[in-house]
Amino acid sequence: MDSLITAAARALATGDPLGALKRVALREDAPALALRGIAMAQLGDLVRAKALLKSAARAFGPREAVARARCVVAEAEIALVSRDLGWPEKALDAARSTLEKHGDHVNAAHARNLEARRLLLIGRLDEAEGRLAGFDPTTLPPASRAAHELVIAGIAIRRLRTKAARAALGRAAHAARQADIPALTAEVEGASLVMNTPAARLIARGVERPLLLEEVEALLASGALVVDACRNVMRDAGMIVSLATRPVLFALARTLGEAWPADVPRSTLVARAFGGKHADESHRARLRVEVGRLRVELRSLADVSATKRGFALKPRRPRDVVVLAPPADEPHAAVLAFLADGESWSSSALAIALGASSRTVQRSLEQLAAAGKVQSFGLGRARRWMTPPVPGFPTILLLPGSLSGY
């Protein structure tokens, strides 16, 4: 390996893509193409980066399986950052196997980490944990350890294990300081903000206040009957009744939960559940039917009792009833939550992540765009959606595990 390639790889490993490009910008050999691709990715030109890495993979000879595998891993990270969730998982898995077989454990670990990050992004937490189970990150270089701990923290956050999340973020911050890569340090700091940002709202006895993640975790362990409007479920002492596919029933449950211990007038329930302005006889008949269905669904947790003016929620055991709501009520909150990461998404990638149909997601995006909450660029299959960017805040791509070995 010549000295310029070695110097360029070292520059990339320390977060200096411009320094790397100065050394290989005019070269067209396979190692130089790969390094140029990674440098362009770090600079945010993902389209050019992807093209360079594909050219590098083709340029490496048949005996250079490890080098080609590294290019595949780098492409996979570009796909992940580009939110191309349709990128072939099997290609990344095959690249990881090749790297492990040839003893490139650092890049193999990076590939494993990318697999877990993708699974985490689309909500397959058990599989993401399985990818990392039993893996010891202590032998990895600092940058790779930081990336590994960020995934561990992400899983813990989504499982509401806040102590484990803070511990993982602390380890990630320590590793990032050791790596001394400013962009990596910024990424860890950005991830840590989640722990100090309101994650939900508590609505109880007519009072509303924001909750941090630790407070949400404590609430769910408190024994209260929780109407969880973040996931459209009812929770009580470890028992969960899902109403995610029954929006009318959940609207009734939430309205009753917000009013507890008081009852709710029939006209209010009709307006919240059916969108009716006036509770005529047909609305009242439908309300009786839906309340009957809600009683059946909640029979293990609570009863829905009729009162003179409407209905009231009555827990089976003496306990408080509270509503756990998203930080802001927004008809398309789930779509906005994914776009809040600052990356550009295709509607098909959002559909995969949300487990919804492409048409449903497209309608949500169009309504959000009309309200000025999201914007799009590109046409056809190349169309991408994102929240309006903060001026002067560049997208940074980190490929720490893919740099060694060139």
GROMACS .gro file of N, CA and C in nm, residues 91-213:
model
  369
   91ALA      N    1  -2.686  -0.827   0.110
   91ALA     CA    2  -2.554  -0.782   0.065
   91ALA      C    3  -2.468  -0.741   0.184
   92LEU      N    4  -2.528  -0.673   0.280
   92LEU     CA    5  -2.452  -0.632   0.398
   92LEU      C    6  -2.415  -0.754   0.484
   93ASP      N    7  -2.507  -0.847   0.496
   93ASP     CA    8  -2.479  -0.968   0.574
   93ASP      C    9  -2.366  -1.048   0.511
   94ALA      N   10  -2.366  -1.058   0.377
   94ALA     CA   11  -2.259  -1.131   0.308
   94ALA      C   12  -2.126  -1.058   0.325
   95ALA      N   13  -2.128  -0.925   0.318
   95ALA     CA   14  -2.004  -0.849   0.338
   95ALA      C   15  -1.950  -0.870   0.479
   96ARG      N   16  -2.039  -0.870   0.578
   96ARG     CA   17  -1.995  -0.892   0.716
   96ARG      C   18  -1.932  -1.031   0.731
   97SER      N   19  -1.993  -1.131   0.671
   97SER     CA   20  -1.937  -1.266   0.678
   97SER      C   21  -1.799  -1.273   0.614
   98THR      N   22  -1.782  -1.205   0.502
   98THR     CA   23  -1.652  -1.202   0.434
   98THR      C   24  -1.546  -1.137   0.523
   99LEU      N   25  -1.583  -1.026   0.585
   99LEU     CA   26  -1.488  -0.955   0.671
   99LEU      C   27  -1.450  -1.039   0.793
  100GLU      N   28  -1.547  -1.107   0.852
  100GLU     CA   29  -1.518  -1.193   0.967
  100GLU      C   30  -1.428  -1.309   0.926
  101LYS      N   31  -1.456  -1.366   0.810
  101LYS     CA   32  -1.379  -1.480   0.762
  101LYS      C   33  -1.233  -1.444   0.740
  102HIS      N   34  -1.207  -1.320   0.696
  102HIS     CA   35  -1.071  -1.277   0.667
  102HIS      C   36  -1.007  -1.200   0.783
  103GLY      N   37  -1.071  -1.202   0.899
  103GLY     CA   38  -1.009  -1.144   1.017
  103GLY      C   39  -1.017  -0.992   1.030
  104ASP      N   40  -1.102  -0.928   0.948
  104ASP     CA   41  -1.119  -0.783   0.959
  104ASP      C   42  -1.232  -0.757   1.059
  105HIS      N   43  -1.201  -0.772   1.186
  105HIS     CA   44  -1.305  -0.769   1.289
  105HIS      C   45  -1.361  -0.629   1.311
  106VAL      N   46  -1.281  -0.526   1.288
  106VAL     CA   47  -1.330  -0.390   1.308
  106VAL      C   48  -1.440  -0.356   1.208
  107ASN      N   49  -1.415  -0.382   1.081
  107ASN     CA   50  -1.516  -0.352   0.980
  107ASN      C   51  -1.633  -0.448   0.987
  108ALA      N   52  -1.608  -0.572   1.029
  108ALA     CA   53  -1.719  -0.666   1.050
  108ALA      C   54  -1.810  -0.616   1.161
  109ALA      N   55  -1.750  -0.562   1.267
  109ALA     CA   56  -1.830  -0.507   1.376
  109ALA      C   57  -1.910  -0.387   1.329
  110HIS      N   58  -1.849  -0.306   1.242
  110HIS     CA   59  -1.920  -0.191   1.187
  110HIS      C   60  -2.040  -0.238   1.104
  111ALA      N   61  -2.022  -0.341   1.026
  111ALA     CA   62  -2.133  -0.396   0.948
  111ALA      C   63  -2.244  -0.446   1.040
  112ARG      N   64  -2.206  -0.516   1.146
  112ARG     CA   65  -2.306  -0.564   1.242
  112ARG      C   66  -2.382  -0.447   1.304
  113ASN      N   67  -2.307  -0.341   1.334
  113ASN     CA   68  -2.369  -0.223   1.392
  113ASN      C   69  -2.469  -0.159   1.296
  114LEU      N   70  -2.435  -0.157   1.167
  114LEU     CA   71  -2.527  -0.101   1.068
  114LEU      C   72  -2.654  -0.184   1.059
  115GLU      N   73  -2.641  -0.316   1.065
  115GLU     CA   74  -2.758  -0.403   1.064
  115GLU      C   75  -2.849  -0.370   1.182
  116ALA      N   76  -2.788  -0.354   1.299
  116ALA     CA   77  -2.867  -0.323   1.418
  116ALA      C   78  -2.932  -0.185   1.408
  117ARG      N   79  -2.859  -0.087   1.351
  117ARG     CA   80  -2.914   0.048   1.336
  117ARG      C   81  -3.036   0.047   1.245
  118ARG      N   82  -3.030  -0.029   1.138
  118ARG     CA   83  -3.145  -0.036   1.046
  118ARG      C   84  -3.265  -0.099   1.116
  119LEU      N   85  -3.241  -0.208   1.188
  119LEU     CA   86  -3.350  -0.275   1.260
  119LEU      C   87  -3.409  -0.183   1.366
  120LEU      N   88  -3.323  -0.108   1.433
  120LEU     CA   89  -3.369  -0.013   1.534
  120LEU      C   90  -3.455   0.095   1.471
  121LEU      N   91  -3.415   0.141   1.354
  121LEU     CA   92  -3.486   0.249   1.286
  121LEU      C   93  -3.628   0.208   1.250
  122ILE      N   94  -3.648   0.082   1.213
  122ILE     CA   95  -3.781   0.036   1.172
  122ILE      C   96  -3.854  -0.033   1.286
  123GLY      N   97  -3.800  -0.022   1.409
  123GLY     CA   98  -3.873  -0.070   1.525
  123GLY      C   99  -3.864  -0.217   1.556
  124ARG      N  100  -3.771  -0.288   1.493
  124ARG     CA  101  -3.755  -0.432   1.521
  124ARG      C  102  -3.648  -0.448   1.629
  125LEU      N  103  -3.688  -0.414   1.753
  125LEU     CA  104  -3.593  -0.405   1.863
  125LEU      C  105  -3.535  -0.540   1.902
  126ASP      N  106  -3.617  -0.644   1.903
  126ASP     CA  107  -3.567  -0.776   1.941
  126ASP      C  108  -3.456  -0.821   1.847
  127GLU      N  109  -3.478  -0.799   1.717
  127GLU     CA  110  -3.377  -0.840   1.620
  127GLU      C  111  -3.251  -0.754   1.632
  128ALA      N  112  -3.270  -0.625   1.660
  128ALA     CA  113  -3.154  -0.537   1.677
  128ALA      C  114  -3.072  -0.581   1.797
  129GLU      N  115  -3.138  -0.615   1.907
  129GLU     CA  116  -3.066  -0.665   2.024
  129GLU      C  117  -2.995  -0.796   1.992
  130GLY      N  118  -3.063  -0.880   1.914
  130GLY     CA  119  -3.003  -1.008   1.877
  130GLY      C  120  -2.875  -0.993   1.797
  131ARG      N  121  -2.869  -0.889   1.711
  131ARG     CA  122  -2.748  -0.866   1.631
  131ARG      C  123  -2.628  -0.833   1.720
  132LEU      N  124  -2.655  -0.766   1.833
  132LEU     CA  125  -2.546  -0.721   1.919
  132LEU      C  126  -2.524  -0.811   2.040
  133ALA      N  127  -2.611  -0.909   2.059
  133ALA     CA  128  -2.603  -0.994   2.178
  133ALA      C  129  -2.469  -1.068   2.183
  134GLY      N  130  -2.405  -1.063   2.297
  134GLY     CA  131  -2.281  -1.137   2.318
  134GLY      C  132  -2.159  -1.074   2.254
  135PHE      N  133  -2.177  -0.959   2.187
  135PHE     CA  134  -2.063  -0.895   2.121
  135PHE      C  135  -1.988  -0.806   2.220
  136ASP      N  136  -1.857  -0.820   2.226
  136ASP     CA  137  -1.774  -0.742   2.317
  136ASP      C  138  -1.709  -0.627   2.241
  137PRO      N  139  -1.752  -0.502   2.266
  137PRO     CA  140  -1.698  -0.389   2.190
  137PRO      C  141  -1.565  -0.336   2.244
  138THR      N  142  -1.515  -0.391   2.354
  138THR     CA  143  -1.395  -0.333   2.417
  138THR      C  144  -1.272  -0.343   2.329
  139THR      N  145  -1.271  -0.436   2.234
  139THR     CA  146  -1.155  -0.451   2.146
  139THR      C  147  -1.158  -0.357   2.027
  140LEU      N  148  -1.269  -0.285   2.009
  140LEU     CA  149  -1.283  -0.196   1.894
  140LEU      C  150  -1.210  -0.064   1.919
  141PRO      N  151  -1.171   0.005   1.812
  141PRO     CA  152  -1.116   0.140   1.828
  141PRO      C  153  -1.224   0.233   1.882
  142PRO      N  154  -1.185   0.347   1.940
  142PRO     CA  155  -1.282   0.436   2.007
  142PRO      C  156  -1.401   0.476   1.921
  143ALA      N  157  -1.377   0.512   1.796
  143ALA     CA  158  -1.489   0.558   1.713
  143ALA      C  159  -1.592   0.448   1.694
  144SER      N  160  -1.546   0.325   1.673
  144SER     CA  161  -1.639   0.213   1.656
  144SER      C  162  -1.713   0.182   1.786
  145ARG      N  163  -1.642   0.196   1.899
  145ARG     CA  164  -1.708   0.173   2.028
  145ARG      C  165  -1.820   0.276   2.049
  146ALA      N  166  -1.792   0.400   2.013
  146ALA     CA  167  -1.893   0.504   2.028
  146ALA      C  168  -2.017   0.472   1.945
  147ALA      N  169  -1.996   0.429   1.820
  147ALA     CA  170  -2.109   0.394   1.734
  147ALA      C  171  -2.188   0.277   1.791
  148HIS      N  172  -2.117   0.178   1.843
  148HIS     CA  173  -2.182   0.062   1.905
  148HIS      C  174  -2.267   0.105   2.024
  149GLU      N  175  -2.212   0.189   2.110
  149GLU     CA  176  -2.284   0.231   2.230
  149GLU      C  177  -2.405   0.318   2.195
  150LEU      N  178  -2.399   0.391   2.084
  150LEU     CA  179  -2.514   0.470   2.042
  150LEU      C  180  -2.632   0.379   2.005
  151VAL      N  181  -2.603   0.265   1.943
  151VAL     CA  182  -2.711   0.171   1.912
  151VAL      C  183  -2.767   0.110   2.040
  152ILE      N  184  -2.678   0.073   2.133
  152ILE     CA  185  -2.723   0.020   2.261
  152ILE      C  186  -2.813   0.121   2.331
  153ALA      N  187  -2.772   0.247   2.329
  153ALA     CA  188  -2.853   0.353   2.391
  153ALA      C  189  -2.987   0.368   2.321
  154GLY      N  190  -2.987   0.361   2.187
  154GLY     CA  191  -3.112   0.374   2.112
  154GLY      C  192  -3.211   0.264   2.146
  155ILE      N  193  -3.163   0.142   2.160
  155ILE     CA  194  -3.251   0.031   2.198
  155ILE      C  195  -3.306   0.054   2.339
  156ALA      N  196  -3.218   0.094   2.431
  156ALA     CA  197  -3.261   0.116   2.570
  156ALA      C  198  -3.363   0.230   2.578
  157ILE      N  199  -3.344   0.335   2.500
  157ILE     CA  200  -3.439   0.446   2.500
  157ILE      C  201  -3.575   0.400   2.453
  158ARG      N  202  -3.579   0.323   2.346
  158ARG     CA  203  -3.707   0.277   2.294
  158ARG      C  204  -3.774   0.175   2.386
  159ARG      N  205  -3.696   0.108   2.466
  159ARG     CA  206  -3.754   0.015   2.565
  159ARG      C  207  -3.778   0.084   2.699
  160LEU      N  208  -3.754   0.215   2.707
  160LEU     CA  209  -3.772   0.293   2.829
  160LEU      C  210  -3.689   0.236   2.944
  161ARG      N  211  -3.565   0.200   2.914
  161ARG     CA  212  -3.469   0.161   3.017
  161ARG      C  213  -3.371   0.277   3.030
  162THR      N  214  -3.412   0.378   3.104
  162THR     CA  215  -3.337   0.504   3.101
  162THR      C  216  -3.201   0.493   3.168
  163LYS      N  217  -3.188   0.414   3.273
  163LYS     CA  218  -3.057   0.398   3.337
  163LYS      C  219  -2.958   0.335   3.240
  164ALA      N  220  -3.003   0.230   3.171
  164ALA     CA  221  -2.916   0.164   3.073
  164ALA      C  222  -2.883   0.259   2.959
  165ALA      N  223  -2.980   0.342   2.918
  165ALA     CA  224  -2.956   0.438   2.810
  165ALA      C  225  -2.852   0.541   2.851
  166ARG      N  226  -2.864   0.595   2.972
  166ARG     CA  227  -2.766   0.694   3.017
  166ARG      C  228  -2.627   0.634   3.029
  167ALA      N  229  -2.620   0.509   3.076
  167ALA     CA  230  -2.490   0.443   3.088
  167ALA      C  231  -2.426   0.425   2.951
  168ALA      N  232  -2.506   0.382   2.853
  168ALA     CA  233  -2.452   0.363   2.717
  168ALA      C  234  -2.410   0.496   2.656
  169LEU      N  235  -2.488   0.601   2.678
  169LEU     CA  236  -2.451   0.732   2.626
  169LEU      C  237  -2.324   0.784   2.692
  170GLY      N  238  -2.308   0.754   2.821
  170GLY     CA  239  -2.184   0.792   2.889
  170GLY      C  240  -2.063   0.723   2.830
  171ARG      N  241  -2.078   0.592   2.801
  171ARG     CA  242  -1.968   0.518   2.738
  171ARG      C  243  -1.941   0.570   2.598
  172ALA      N  244  -2.047   0.605   2.526
  172ALA     CA  245  -2.031   0.659   2.391
  172ALA      C  246  -1.956   0.793   2.396
  173ALA      N  247  -1.991   0.878   2.493
  173ALA     CA  248  -1.924   1.007   2.505
  173ALA      C  249  -1.775   0.989   2.538
  174HIS      N  250  -1.745   0.895   2.626
  174HIS     CA  251  -1.605   0.869   2.661
  174HIS      C  252  -1.527   0.821   2.539
  175ALA      N  253  -1.587   0.728   2.463
  175ALA     CA  254  -1.520   0.676   2.343
  175ALA      C  255  -1.503   0.785   2.238
  176ALA      N  256  -1.604   0.874   2.225
  176ALA     CA  257  -1.595   0.982   2.127
  176ALA      C  258  -1.483   1.079   2.162
  177ARG      N  259  -1.466   1.106   2.291
  177ARG     CA  260  -1.356   1.193   2.332
  177ARG      C  261  -1.221   1.130   2.301
  178GLN      N  262  -1.214   0.998   2.320
  178GLN     CA  263  -1.089   0.928   2.287
  178GLN      C  264  -1.062   0.934   2.137
  179ALA      N  265  -1.168   0.920   2.057
  179ALA     CA  266  -1.151   0.923   1.911
  179ALA      C  267  -1.111   1.062   1.864
  180ASP      N  268  -1.154   1.165   1.935
  180ASP     CA  269  -1.121   1.303   1.902
  180ASP      C  270  -1.166   1.340   1.762
  181ILE      N  271  -1.289   1.297   1.727
  181ILE     CA  272  -1.351   1.334   1.600
  181ILE      C  273  -1.468   1.427   1.632
  182PRO      N  274  -1.458   1.555   1.600
  182PRO     CA  275  -1.562   1.650   1.640
  182PRO      C  276  -1.703   1.609   1.597
  183ALA      N  277  -1.718   1.558   1.474
  183ALA     CA  278  -1.851   1.521   1.427
  183ALA      C  279  -1.910   1.407   1.509
  184LEU      N  280  -1.825   1.312   1.549
  184LEU     CA  281  -1.872   1.201   1.632
  184LEU      C  282  -1.914   1.252   1.770
  185THR      N  283  -1.836   1.341   1.827
  185THR     CA  284  -1.871   1.400   1.956
  185THR      C  285  -2.005   1.473   1.947
  186ALA      N  286  -2.026   1.545   1.837
  186ALA     CA  287  -2.152   1.617   1.817
  186ALA      C  288  -2.268   1.519   1.805
  187GLU      N  289  -2.245   1.406   1.738
  187GLU     CA  290  -2.351   1.307   1.724
  187GLU      C  291  -2.391   1.250   1.859
  188VAL      N  292  -2.294   1.221   1.943
  188VAL     CA  293  -2.323   1.168   2.076
  188VAL      C  294  -2.397   1.272   2.160
  189GLU      N  295  -2.352   1.396   2.152
  189GLU     CA  296  -2.418   1.502   2.228
  189GLU      C  297  -2.562   1.520   2.181
  190GLY      N  298  -2.583   1.509   2.050
  190GLY     CA  299  -2.719   1.521   1.998
  190GLY      C  300  -2.808   1.408   2.047
  191ALA      N  301  -2.754   1.287   2.050
  191ALA     CA  302  -2.831   1.173   2.100
  191ALA      C  303  -2.864   1.190   2.249
  192SER      N  304  -2.771   1.249   2.323
  192SER     CA  305  -2.792   1.266   2.467
  192SER      C  306  -2.902   1.367   2.497
  193LEU      N  307  -2.929   1.458   2.404
  193LEU     CA  308  -3.034   1.557   2.427
  193LEU      C  309  -3.170   1.492   2.446
  194VAL      N  310  -3.188   1.373   2.389
  194VAL     CA  311  -3.316   1.304   2.402
  194VAL      C  312  -3.352   1.283   2.548
  195MET      N  313  -3.251   1.257   2.630
  195MET     CA  314  -3.276   1.228   2.772
  195MET      C  315  -3.323   1.350   2.848
  196ASN      N  316  -3.297   1.469   2.796
  196ASN     CA  317  -3.333   1.592   2.867
  196ASN      C  318  -3.439   1.672   2.793
  197THR      N  319  -3.506   1.607   2.699
  197THR     CA  320  -3.612   1.671   2.621
  197THR      C  321  -3.745   1.605   2.654
  198PRO      N  322  -3.852   1.682   2.674
  198PRO     CA  323  -3.982   1.620   2.703
  198PRO      C  324  -4.018   1.516   2.597
  199ALA      N  325  -4.051   1.396   2.645
  199ALA     CA  326  -4.083   1.286   2.554
  199ALA      C  327  -4.233   1.263   2.542
  200ALA      N  328  -4.309   1.317   2.635
  200ALA     CA  329  -4.454   1.296   2.634
  200ALA      C  330  -4.519   1.399   2.726
  201ARG      N  331  -4.653   1.394   2.731
  201ARG     CA  332  -4.728   1.478   2.823
  201ARG      C  333  -4.813   1.390   2.914
  202LEU      N  334  -4.825   1.432   3.038
  202LEU     CA  335  -4.913   1.365   3.133
  202LEU      C  336  -5.039   1.448   3.148
  203ILE      N  337  -5.155   1.384   3.131
  203ILE     CA  338  -5.283   1.450   3.152
  203ILE      C  339  -5.355   1.373   3.261
  204ALA      N  340  -5.377   1.438   3.376
  204ALA     CA  341  -5.440   1.370   3.489
  204ALA      C  342  -5.522   1.471   3.568
  205ARG      N  343  -5.649   1.438   3.591
  205ARG     CA  344  -5.740   1.523   3.670
  205ARG      C  345  -5.742   1.666   3.618
  206GLY      N  346  -5.741   1.680   3.487
  206GLY     CA  347  -5.751   1.811   3.425
  206GLY      C  348  -5.623   1.891   3.420
  207VAL      N  349  -5.513   1.834   3.470
  207VAL     CA  350  -5.385   1.903   3.470
  207VAL      C  351  -5.292   1.837   3.368
  208GLU      N  352  -5.218   1.919   3.297
  208GLU     CA  353  -5.128   1.868   3.193
  208GLU      C  354  -4.987   1.919   3.217
  209ARG      N  355  -4.887   1.828   3.203
  209ARG     CA  356  -4.748   1.871   3.217
  209ARG      C  357  -4.658   1.780   3.134
  210PRO      N  358  -4.542   1.832   3.091
  210PRO     CA  359  -4.450   1.750   3.010
  210PRO      C  360  -4.376   1.649   3.098
  211LEU      N  361  -4.334   1.539   3.035
  211LEU     CA  362  -4.260   1.434   3.104
  211LEU      C  363  -4.130   1.404   3.031
  212LEU      N  364  -4.021   1.387   3.106
  212LEU     CA  365  -3.897   1.335   3.051
  212LEU      C  366  -3.905   1.183   3.043
  213LEU      N  367  -3.809   1.122   2.976
  213LEU     CA  368  -3.812   0.977   2.960
  213LEU      C  369  -3.813   0.904   3.094
   0.00000   0.00000   0.00000
